[in-house]
mmCIF file of C-alpha atoms and ligand atoms in Angstrom:
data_model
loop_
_atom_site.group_PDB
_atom_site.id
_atom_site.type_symbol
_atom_site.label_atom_id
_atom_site.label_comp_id
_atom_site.label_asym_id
_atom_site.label_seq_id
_atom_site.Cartn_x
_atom_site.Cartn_y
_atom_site.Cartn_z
ATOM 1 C CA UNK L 15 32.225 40.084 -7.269
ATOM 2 C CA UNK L 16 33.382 40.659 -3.937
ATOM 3 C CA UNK L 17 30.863 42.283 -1.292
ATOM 4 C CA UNK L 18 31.754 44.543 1.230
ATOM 5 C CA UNK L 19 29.602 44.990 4.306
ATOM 6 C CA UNK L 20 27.082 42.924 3.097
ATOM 7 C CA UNK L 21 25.683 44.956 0.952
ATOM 8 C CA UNK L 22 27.643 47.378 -0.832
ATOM 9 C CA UNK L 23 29.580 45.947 -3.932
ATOM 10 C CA UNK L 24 33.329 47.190 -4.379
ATOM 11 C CA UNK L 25 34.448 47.561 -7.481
ATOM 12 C CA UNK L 26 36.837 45.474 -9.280
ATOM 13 C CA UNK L 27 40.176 46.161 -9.417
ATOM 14 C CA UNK L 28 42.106 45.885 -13.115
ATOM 15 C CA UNK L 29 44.045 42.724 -12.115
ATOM 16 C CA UNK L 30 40.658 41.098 -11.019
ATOM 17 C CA UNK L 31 39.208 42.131 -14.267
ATOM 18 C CA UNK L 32 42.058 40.673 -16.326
ATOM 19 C CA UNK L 33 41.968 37.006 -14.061
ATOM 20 C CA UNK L 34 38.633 37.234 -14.635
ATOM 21 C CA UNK L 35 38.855 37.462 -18.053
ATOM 22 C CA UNK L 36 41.707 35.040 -18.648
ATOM 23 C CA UNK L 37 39.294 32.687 -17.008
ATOM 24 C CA UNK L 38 36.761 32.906 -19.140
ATOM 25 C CA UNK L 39 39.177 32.500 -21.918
ATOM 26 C CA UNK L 40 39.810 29.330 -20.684
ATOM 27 C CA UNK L 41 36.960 28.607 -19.799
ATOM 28 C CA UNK L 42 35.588 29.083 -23.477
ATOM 29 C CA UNK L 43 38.280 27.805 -25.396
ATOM 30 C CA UNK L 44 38.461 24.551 -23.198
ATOM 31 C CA UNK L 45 34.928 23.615 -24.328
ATOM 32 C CA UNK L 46 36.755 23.659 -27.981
ATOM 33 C CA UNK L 47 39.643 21.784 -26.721
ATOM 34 C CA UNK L 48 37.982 18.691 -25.091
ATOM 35 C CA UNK L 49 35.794 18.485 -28.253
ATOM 36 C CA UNK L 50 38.498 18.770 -30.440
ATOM 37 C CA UNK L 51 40.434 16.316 -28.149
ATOM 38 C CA UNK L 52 43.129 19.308 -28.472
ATOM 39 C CA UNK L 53 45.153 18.608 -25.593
ATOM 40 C CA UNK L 54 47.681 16.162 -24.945
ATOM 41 C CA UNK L 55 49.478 14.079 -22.576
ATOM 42 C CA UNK L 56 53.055 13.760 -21.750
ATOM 43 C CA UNK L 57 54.460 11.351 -19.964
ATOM 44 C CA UNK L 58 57.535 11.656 -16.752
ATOM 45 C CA UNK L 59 59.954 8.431 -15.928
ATOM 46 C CA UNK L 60 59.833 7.111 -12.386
ATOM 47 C CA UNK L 61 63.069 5.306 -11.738
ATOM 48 C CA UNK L 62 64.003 2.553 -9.098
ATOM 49 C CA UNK L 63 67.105 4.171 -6.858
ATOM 50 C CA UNK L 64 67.914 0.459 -6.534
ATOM 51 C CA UNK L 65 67.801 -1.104 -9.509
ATOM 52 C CA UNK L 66 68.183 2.028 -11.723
ATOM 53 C CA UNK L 67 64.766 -0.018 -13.492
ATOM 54 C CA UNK L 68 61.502 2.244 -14.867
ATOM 55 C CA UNK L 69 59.353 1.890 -12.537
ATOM 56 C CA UNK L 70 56.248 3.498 -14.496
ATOM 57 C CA UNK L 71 55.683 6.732 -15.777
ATOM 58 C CA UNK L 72 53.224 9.832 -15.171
ATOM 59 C CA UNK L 73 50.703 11.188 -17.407
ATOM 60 C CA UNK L 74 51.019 14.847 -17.369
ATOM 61 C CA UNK L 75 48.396 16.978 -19.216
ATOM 62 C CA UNK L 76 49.248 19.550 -21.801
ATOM 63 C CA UNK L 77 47.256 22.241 -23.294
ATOM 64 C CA UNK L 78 48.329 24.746 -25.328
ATOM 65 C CA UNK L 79 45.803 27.059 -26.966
ATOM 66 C CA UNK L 80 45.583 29.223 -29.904
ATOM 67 C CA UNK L 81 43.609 31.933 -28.235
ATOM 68 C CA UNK L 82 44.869 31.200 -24.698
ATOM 69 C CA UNK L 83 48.361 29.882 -25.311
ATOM 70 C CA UNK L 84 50.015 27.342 -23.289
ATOM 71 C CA UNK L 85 47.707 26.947 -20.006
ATOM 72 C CA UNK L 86 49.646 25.182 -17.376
ATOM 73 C CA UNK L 87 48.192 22.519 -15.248
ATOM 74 C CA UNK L 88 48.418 24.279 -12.604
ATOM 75 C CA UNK L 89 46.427 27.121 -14.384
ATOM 76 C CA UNK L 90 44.480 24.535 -15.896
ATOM 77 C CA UNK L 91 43.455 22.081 -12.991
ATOM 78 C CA UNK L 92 42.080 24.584 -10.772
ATOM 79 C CA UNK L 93 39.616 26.104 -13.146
ATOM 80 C CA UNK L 94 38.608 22.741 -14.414
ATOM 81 C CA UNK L 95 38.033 21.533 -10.722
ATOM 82 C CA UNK L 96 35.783 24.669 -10.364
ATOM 83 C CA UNK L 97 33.792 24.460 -12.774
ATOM 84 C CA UNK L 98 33.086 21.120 -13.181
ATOM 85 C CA UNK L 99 35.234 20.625 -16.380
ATOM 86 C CA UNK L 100 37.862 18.436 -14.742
ATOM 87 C CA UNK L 101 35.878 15.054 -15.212
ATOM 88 C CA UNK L 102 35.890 15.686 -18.842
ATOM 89 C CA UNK L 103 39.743 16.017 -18.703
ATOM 90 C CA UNK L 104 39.755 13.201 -16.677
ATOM 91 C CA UNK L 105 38.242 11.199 -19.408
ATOM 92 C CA UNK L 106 40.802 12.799 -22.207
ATOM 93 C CA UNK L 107 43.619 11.666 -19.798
ATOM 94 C CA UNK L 108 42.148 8.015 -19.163
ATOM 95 C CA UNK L 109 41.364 7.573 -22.918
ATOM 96 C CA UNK L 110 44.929 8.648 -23.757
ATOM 97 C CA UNK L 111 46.212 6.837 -21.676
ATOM 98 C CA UNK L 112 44.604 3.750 -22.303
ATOM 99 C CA UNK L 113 45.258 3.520 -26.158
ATOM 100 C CA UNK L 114 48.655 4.566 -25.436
ATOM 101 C CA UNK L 115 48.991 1.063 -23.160
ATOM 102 C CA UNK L 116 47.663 -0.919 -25.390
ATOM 103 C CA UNK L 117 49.801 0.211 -28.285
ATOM 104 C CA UNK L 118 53.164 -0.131 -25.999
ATOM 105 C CA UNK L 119 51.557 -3.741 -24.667
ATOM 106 C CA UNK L 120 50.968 -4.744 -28.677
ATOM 107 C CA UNK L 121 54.585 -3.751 -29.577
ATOM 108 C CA UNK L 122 56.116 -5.534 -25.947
ATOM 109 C CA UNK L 123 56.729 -2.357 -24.542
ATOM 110 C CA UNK L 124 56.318 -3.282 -20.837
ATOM 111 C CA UNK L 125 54.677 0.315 -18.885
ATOM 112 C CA UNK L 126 52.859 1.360 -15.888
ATOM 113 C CA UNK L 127 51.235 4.684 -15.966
ATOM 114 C CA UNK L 128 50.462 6.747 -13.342
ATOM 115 C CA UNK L 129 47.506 9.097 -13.704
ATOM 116 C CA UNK L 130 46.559 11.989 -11.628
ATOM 117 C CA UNK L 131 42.940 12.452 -10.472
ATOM 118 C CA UNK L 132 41.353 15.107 -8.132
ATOM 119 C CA UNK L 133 39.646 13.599 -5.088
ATOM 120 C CA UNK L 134 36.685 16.178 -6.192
ATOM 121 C CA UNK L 135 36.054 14.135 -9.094
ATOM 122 C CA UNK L 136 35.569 11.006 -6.673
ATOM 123 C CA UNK L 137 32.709 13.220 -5.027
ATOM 124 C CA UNK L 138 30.928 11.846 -8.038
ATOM 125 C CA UNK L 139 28.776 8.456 -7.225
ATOM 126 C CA UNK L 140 29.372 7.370 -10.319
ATOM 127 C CA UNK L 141 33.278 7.894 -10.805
ATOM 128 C CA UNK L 142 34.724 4.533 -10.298
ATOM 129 C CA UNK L 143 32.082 2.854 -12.383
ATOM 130 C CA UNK L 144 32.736 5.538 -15.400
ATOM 131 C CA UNK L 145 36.623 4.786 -14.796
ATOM 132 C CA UNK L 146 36.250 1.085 -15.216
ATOM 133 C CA UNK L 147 34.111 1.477 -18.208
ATOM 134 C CA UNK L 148 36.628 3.549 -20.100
ATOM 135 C CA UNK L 149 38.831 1.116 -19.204
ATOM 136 C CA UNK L 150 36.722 -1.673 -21.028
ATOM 137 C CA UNK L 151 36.114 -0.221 -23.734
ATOM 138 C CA UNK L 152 39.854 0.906 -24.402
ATOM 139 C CA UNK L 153 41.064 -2.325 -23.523
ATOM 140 C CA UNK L 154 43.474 -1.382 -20.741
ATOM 141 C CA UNK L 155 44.497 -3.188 -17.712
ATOM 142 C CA UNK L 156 43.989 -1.863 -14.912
ATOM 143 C CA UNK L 157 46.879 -3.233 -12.901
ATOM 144 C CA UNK L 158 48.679 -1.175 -14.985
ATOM 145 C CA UNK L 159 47.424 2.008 -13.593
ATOM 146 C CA UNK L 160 47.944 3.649 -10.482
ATOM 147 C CA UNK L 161 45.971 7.005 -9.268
ATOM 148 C CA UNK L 162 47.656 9.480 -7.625
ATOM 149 C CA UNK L 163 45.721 11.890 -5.774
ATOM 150 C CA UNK L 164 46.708 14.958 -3.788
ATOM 151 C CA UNK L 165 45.869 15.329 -0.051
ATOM 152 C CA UNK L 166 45.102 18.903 -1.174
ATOM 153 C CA UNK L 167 41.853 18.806 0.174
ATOM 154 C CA UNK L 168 40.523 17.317 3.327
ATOM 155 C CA UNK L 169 38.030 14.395 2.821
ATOM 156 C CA UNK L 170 34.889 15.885 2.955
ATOM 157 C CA UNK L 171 32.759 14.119 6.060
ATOM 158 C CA UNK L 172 29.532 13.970 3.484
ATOM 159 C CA UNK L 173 31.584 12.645 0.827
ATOM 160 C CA UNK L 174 33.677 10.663 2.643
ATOM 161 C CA UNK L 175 31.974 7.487 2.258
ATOM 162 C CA UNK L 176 31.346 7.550 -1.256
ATOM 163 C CA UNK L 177 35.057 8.529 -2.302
ATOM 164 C CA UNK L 178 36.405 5.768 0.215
ATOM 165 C CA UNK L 179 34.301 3.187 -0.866
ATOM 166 C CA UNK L 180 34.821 4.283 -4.498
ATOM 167 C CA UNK L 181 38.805 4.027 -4.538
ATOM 168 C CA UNK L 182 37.987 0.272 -2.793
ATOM 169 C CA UNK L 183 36.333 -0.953 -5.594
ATOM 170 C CA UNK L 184 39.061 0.417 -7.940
ATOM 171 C CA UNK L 185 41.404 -1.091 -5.730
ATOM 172 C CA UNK L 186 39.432 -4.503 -5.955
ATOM 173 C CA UNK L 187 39.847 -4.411 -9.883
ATOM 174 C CA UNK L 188 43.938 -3.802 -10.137
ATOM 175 C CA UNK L 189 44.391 0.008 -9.617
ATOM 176 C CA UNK L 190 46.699 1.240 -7.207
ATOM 177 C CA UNK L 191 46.716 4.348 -5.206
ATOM 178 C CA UNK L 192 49.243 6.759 -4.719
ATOM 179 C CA UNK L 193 49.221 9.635 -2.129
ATOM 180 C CA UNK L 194 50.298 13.207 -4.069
ATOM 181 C CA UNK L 195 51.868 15.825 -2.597
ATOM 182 C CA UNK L 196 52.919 14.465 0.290
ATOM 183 C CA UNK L 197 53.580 16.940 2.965
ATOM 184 C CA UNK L 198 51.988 19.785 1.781
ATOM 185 C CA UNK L 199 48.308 19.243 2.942
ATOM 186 C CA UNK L 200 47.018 18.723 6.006
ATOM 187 C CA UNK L 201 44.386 15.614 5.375
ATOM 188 C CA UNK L 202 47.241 12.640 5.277
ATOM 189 C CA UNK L 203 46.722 10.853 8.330
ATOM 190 C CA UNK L 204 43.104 10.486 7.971
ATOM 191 C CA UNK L 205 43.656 9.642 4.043
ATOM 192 C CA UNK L 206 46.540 6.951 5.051
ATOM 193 C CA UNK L 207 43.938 5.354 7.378
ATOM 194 C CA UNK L 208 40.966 5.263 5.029
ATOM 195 C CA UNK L 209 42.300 4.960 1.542
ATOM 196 C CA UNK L 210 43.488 1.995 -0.335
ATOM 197 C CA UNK L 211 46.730 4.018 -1.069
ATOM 198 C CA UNK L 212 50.272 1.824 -1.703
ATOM 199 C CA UNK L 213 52.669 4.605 -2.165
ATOM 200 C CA UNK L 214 53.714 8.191 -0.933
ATOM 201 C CA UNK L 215 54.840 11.103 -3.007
ATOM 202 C CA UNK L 216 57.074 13.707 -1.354
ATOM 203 C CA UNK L 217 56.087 16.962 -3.199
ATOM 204 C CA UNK L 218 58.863 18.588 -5.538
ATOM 205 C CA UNK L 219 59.040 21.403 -2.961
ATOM 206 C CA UNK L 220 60.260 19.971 0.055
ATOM 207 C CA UNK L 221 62.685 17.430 -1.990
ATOM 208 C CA UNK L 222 64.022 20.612 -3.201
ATOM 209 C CA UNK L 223 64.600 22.264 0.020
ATOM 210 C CA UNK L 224 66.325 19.176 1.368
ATOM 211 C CA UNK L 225 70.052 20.473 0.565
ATOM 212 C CA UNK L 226 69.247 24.270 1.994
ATOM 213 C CA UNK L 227 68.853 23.273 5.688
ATOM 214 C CA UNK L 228 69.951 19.781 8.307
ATOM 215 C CA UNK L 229 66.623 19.824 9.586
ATOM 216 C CA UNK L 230 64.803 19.951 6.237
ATOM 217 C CA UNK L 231 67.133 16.709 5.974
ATOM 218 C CA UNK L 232 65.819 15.301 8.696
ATOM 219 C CA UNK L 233 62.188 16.110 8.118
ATOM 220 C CA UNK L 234 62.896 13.863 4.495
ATOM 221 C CA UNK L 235 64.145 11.423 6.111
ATOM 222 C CA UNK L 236 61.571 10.907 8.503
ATOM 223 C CA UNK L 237 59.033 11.132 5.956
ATOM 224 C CA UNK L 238 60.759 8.504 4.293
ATOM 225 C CA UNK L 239 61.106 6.277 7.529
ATOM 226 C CA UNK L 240 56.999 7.357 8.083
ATOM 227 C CA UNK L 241 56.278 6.249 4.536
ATOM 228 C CA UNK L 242 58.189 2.668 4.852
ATOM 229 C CA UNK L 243 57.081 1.603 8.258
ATOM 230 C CA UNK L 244 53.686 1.825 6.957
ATOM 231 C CA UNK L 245 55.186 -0.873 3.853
ATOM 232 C CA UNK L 246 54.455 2.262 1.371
ATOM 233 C CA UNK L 247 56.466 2.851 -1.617
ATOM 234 C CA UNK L 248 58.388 6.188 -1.316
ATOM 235 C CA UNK L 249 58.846 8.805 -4.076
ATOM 236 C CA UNK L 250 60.867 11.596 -4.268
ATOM 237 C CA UNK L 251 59.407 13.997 -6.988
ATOM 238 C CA UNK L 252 60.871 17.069 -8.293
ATOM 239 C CA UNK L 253 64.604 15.678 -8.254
ATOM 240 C CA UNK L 254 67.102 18.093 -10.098
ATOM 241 C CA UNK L 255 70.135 17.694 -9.036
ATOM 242 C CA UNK L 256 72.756 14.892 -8.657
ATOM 243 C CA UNK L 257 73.846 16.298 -4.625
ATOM 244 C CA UNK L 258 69.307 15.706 -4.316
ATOM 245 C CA UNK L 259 69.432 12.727 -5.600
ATOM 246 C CA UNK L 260 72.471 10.759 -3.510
ATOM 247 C CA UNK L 261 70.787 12.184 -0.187
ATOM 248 C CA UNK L 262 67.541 10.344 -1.410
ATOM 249 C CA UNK L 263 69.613 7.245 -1.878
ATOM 250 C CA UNK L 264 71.231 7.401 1.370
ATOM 251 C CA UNK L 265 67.783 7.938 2.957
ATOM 252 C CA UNK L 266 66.636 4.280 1.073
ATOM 253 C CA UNK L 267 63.967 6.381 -0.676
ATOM 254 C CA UNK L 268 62.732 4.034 -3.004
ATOM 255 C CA UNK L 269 62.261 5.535 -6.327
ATOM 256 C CA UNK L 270 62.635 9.173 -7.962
ATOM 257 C CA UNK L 271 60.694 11.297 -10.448
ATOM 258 C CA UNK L 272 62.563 14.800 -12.055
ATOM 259 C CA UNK L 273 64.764 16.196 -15.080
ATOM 260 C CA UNK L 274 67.614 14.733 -13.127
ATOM 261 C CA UNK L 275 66.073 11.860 -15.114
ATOM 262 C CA UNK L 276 63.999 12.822 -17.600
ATOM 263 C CA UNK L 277 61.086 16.049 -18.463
ATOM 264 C CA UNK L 278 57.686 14.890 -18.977
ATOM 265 C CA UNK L 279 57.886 13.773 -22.636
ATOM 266 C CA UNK L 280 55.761 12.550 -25.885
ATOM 267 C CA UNK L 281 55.203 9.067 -25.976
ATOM 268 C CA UNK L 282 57.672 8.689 -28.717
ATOM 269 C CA UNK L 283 60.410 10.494 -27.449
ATOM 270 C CA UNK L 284 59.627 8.195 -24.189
ATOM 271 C CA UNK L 285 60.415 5.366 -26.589
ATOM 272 C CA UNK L 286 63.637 6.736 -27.530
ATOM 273 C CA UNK L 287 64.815 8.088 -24.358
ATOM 274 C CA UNK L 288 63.870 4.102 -23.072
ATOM 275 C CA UNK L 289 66.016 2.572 -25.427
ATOM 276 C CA UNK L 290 68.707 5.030 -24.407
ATOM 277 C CA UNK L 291 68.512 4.290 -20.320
HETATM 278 P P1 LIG Z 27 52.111 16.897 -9.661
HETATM 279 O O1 LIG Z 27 51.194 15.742 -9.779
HETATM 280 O O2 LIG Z 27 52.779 17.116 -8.353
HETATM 281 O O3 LIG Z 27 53.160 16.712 -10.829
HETATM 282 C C1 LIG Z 27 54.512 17.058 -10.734
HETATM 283 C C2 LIG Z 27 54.799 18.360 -11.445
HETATM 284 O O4 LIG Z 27 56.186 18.637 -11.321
HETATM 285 C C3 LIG Z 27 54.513 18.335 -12.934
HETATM 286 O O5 LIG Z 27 54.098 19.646 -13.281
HETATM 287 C C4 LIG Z 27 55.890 18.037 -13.537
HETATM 288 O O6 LIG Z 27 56.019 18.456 -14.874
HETATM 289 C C5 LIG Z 27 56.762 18.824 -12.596
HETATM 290 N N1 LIG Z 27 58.124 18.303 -12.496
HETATM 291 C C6 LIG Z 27 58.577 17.057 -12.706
HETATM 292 N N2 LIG Z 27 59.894 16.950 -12.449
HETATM 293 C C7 LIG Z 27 60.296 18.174 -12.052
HETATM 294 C C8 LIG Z 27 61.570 18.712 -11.647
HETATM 295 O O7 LIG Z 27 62.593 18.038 -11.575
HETATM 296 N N3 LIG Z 27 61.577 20.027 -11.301
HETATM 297 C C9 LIG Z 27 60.463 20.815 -11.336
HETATM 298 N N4 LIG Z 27 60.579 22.102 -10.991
HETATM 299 N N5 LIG Z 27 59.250 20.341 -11.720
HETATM 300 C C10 LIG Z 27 59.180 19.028 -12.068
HETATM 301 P P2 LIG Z 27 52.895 19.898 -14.282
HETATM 302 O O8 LIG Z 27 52.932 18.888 -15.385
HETATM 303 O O9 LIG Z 27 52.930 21.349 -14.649
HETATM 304 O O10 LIG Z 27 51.613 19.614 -13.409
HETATM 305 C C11 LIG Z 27 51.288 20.388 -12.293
HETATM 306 C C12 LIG Z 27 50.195 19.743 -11.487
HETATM 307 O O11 LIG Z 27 48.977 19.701 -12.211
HETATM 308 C C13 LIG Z 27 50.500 18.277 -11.148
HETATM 309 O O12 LIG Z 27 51.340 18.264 -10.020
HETATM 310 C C14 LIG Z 27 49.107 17.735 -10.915
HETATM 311 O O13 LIG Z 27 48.666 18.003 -9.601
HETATM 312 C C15 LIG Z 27 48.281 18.536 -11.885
HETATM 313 N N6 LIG Z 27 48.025 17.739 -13.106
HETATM 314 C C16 LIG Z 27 48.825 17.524 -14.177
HETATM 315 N N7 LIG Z 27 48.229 16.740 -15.085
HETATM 316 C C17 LIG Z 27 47.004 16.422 -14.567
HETATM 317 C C18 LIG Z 27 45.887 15.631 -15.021
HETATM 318 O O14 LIG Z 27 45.897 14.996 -16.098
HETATM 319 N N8 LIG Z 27 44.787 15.569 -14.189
HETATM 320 C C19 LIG Z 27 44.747 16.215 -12.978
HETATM 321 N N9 LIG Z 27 43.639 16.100 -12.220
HETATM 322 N N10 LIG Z 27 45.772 16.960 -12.525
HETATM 323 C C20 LIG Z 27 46.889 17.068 -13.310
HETATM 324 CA CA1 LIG Z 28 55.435 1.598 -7.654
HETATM 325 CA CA1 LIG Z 29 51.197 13.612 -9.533
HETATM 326 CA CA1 LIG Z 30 53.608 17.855 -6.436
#
């Protein structure tokens, strides 16, 4: 409800009443969901420009709905970060993702997985403890697993503490740290000095501007350069095209994520796509 003037309330326009609903829709039917464990978790190839190797893969969440239909992350994420909902998905994705490493580490299916986690959820005390404790009890290794977490938001000078001393301890037990979203949000500097974090991610959008303009090249490159003088890994995500993907090369980016390569997949069609690359 929006106010005007302080006092007087305006009234809602229909495409506020229909977000408004579709929210609660979500809202509603997510409670279902996460105790139904309906959702799921695909998973994206990360690929070595070098060596060609697979370097890991992300864990992408999936939800699709029978009331609500298919609710994008990006539908998804923001709602759940809202209202509080998004450490409960957190916990879907870890436990996923931990049964699914131990079942490729039981049939010598080498992996790292990359999961993605909202700083907000670090604003909890408790986070890093609860994350190494569904790690225990699903068996997983944490060296395994790297975080990757958008510079979205700035660090939050109350919280700041907490979340930095948090991603330490992770750090301490195996997990790495990955920096989301690179170049989109305004916090990296500070988060580059503070966090634990061993690699960059240049965000889909600028890797796909970088064959409209030279000084979008340039801006790439030096992002790359930025990334590697710091002795960060650098990944390009969001690669589509072959002309994208020799540019990245050329700038000694060090490893690519995007349907040049592969979509986000099942873990079984991961399996066969790996025996096919
Ligand atoms: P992100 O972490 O930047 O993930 C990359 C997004 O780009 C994914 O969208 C992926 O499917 C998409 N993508 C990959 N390759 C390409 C490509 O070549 N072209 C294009 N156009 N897109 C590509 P997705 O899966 O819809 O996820 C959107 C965002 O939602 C993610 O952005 C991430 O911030 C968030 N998200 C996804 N899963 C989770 C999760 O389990 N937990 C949290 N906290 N956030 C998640
Ligand atoms: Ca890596
Ligand atoms: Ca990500
Ligand atoms: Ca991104």
């Amino acid at each position: 409800i929006k106010e005007r003037g302080g006092s007087a309330i305006s009234a809602l326009t229909a495409d506020d009443h229909e977000r408004l609903n579709r929210k609660a829709l979500i809202e509603r039917r997510l409670i279902h969901a996460l105790d139904k464990k309906n959702l799921e978790v695909l998973y994206q190839p990360q690929i070595n420009l070098k060596t060609g190797d697979v370097e890991g893969v992300e864990a992408l969440v999936r939800w699709q709905d029978t009331e609500a239909g298919i609710v994008s992350p990006d539908e998804l994420i923001p709602i759940a970060e809202e209202n509080g909902m998004i450490h409960e998905i957190g916990k879907f994705v870890i436990e996923t993702v931990c049964r699914q490493l131990k079942d490729w580490t039981s049939r010598n299916i080498p992996m790292n997985v990359s999961i993605n986690s909202s700083i907000r959820e670090f604003r909890d005390k408790d986070m890093a403890r609860l994350f190494m404790e569904h790690l225990t009890i699903n068996g997983c290794d944490a060296n395994r697993l790297t975080i990757e977490i958008t510079e979205k938001f700035a660090l939050e000078a109350e919280a700041e503490h907490s979340i930095v001393r948090q991603m330490k301890q992770l750090n301490q037990k195996g997990i790495s740290f990955s920096l989301d979203d690179f170049g989109t949000g305004y916090a990296s500097f500070r988060y580059m000095l503070l966090l634990p974090i061993s690699s960059l991610k240049i965000d889909k959008d600028i890797i796909q501007s970088i064959t409209q303009q030279e000084k979008m090249q340039k801006l790439i490159n030096g992002m790359i350069q930025f990334g590697k003088s710091l002795d960060l890994q650098v990944v390009a995500e969001g690669v589509e095209t072959k002309e994208q993907l020799e540019l990245l090369r050329v700038m000694d980016c060090d490893s690519i994520q995007g349907y040049i390569t592969g979509h986000p997949m099942t873990a079984n069609e991961l399996e066969t796509w790996l025996k096919h690359s």
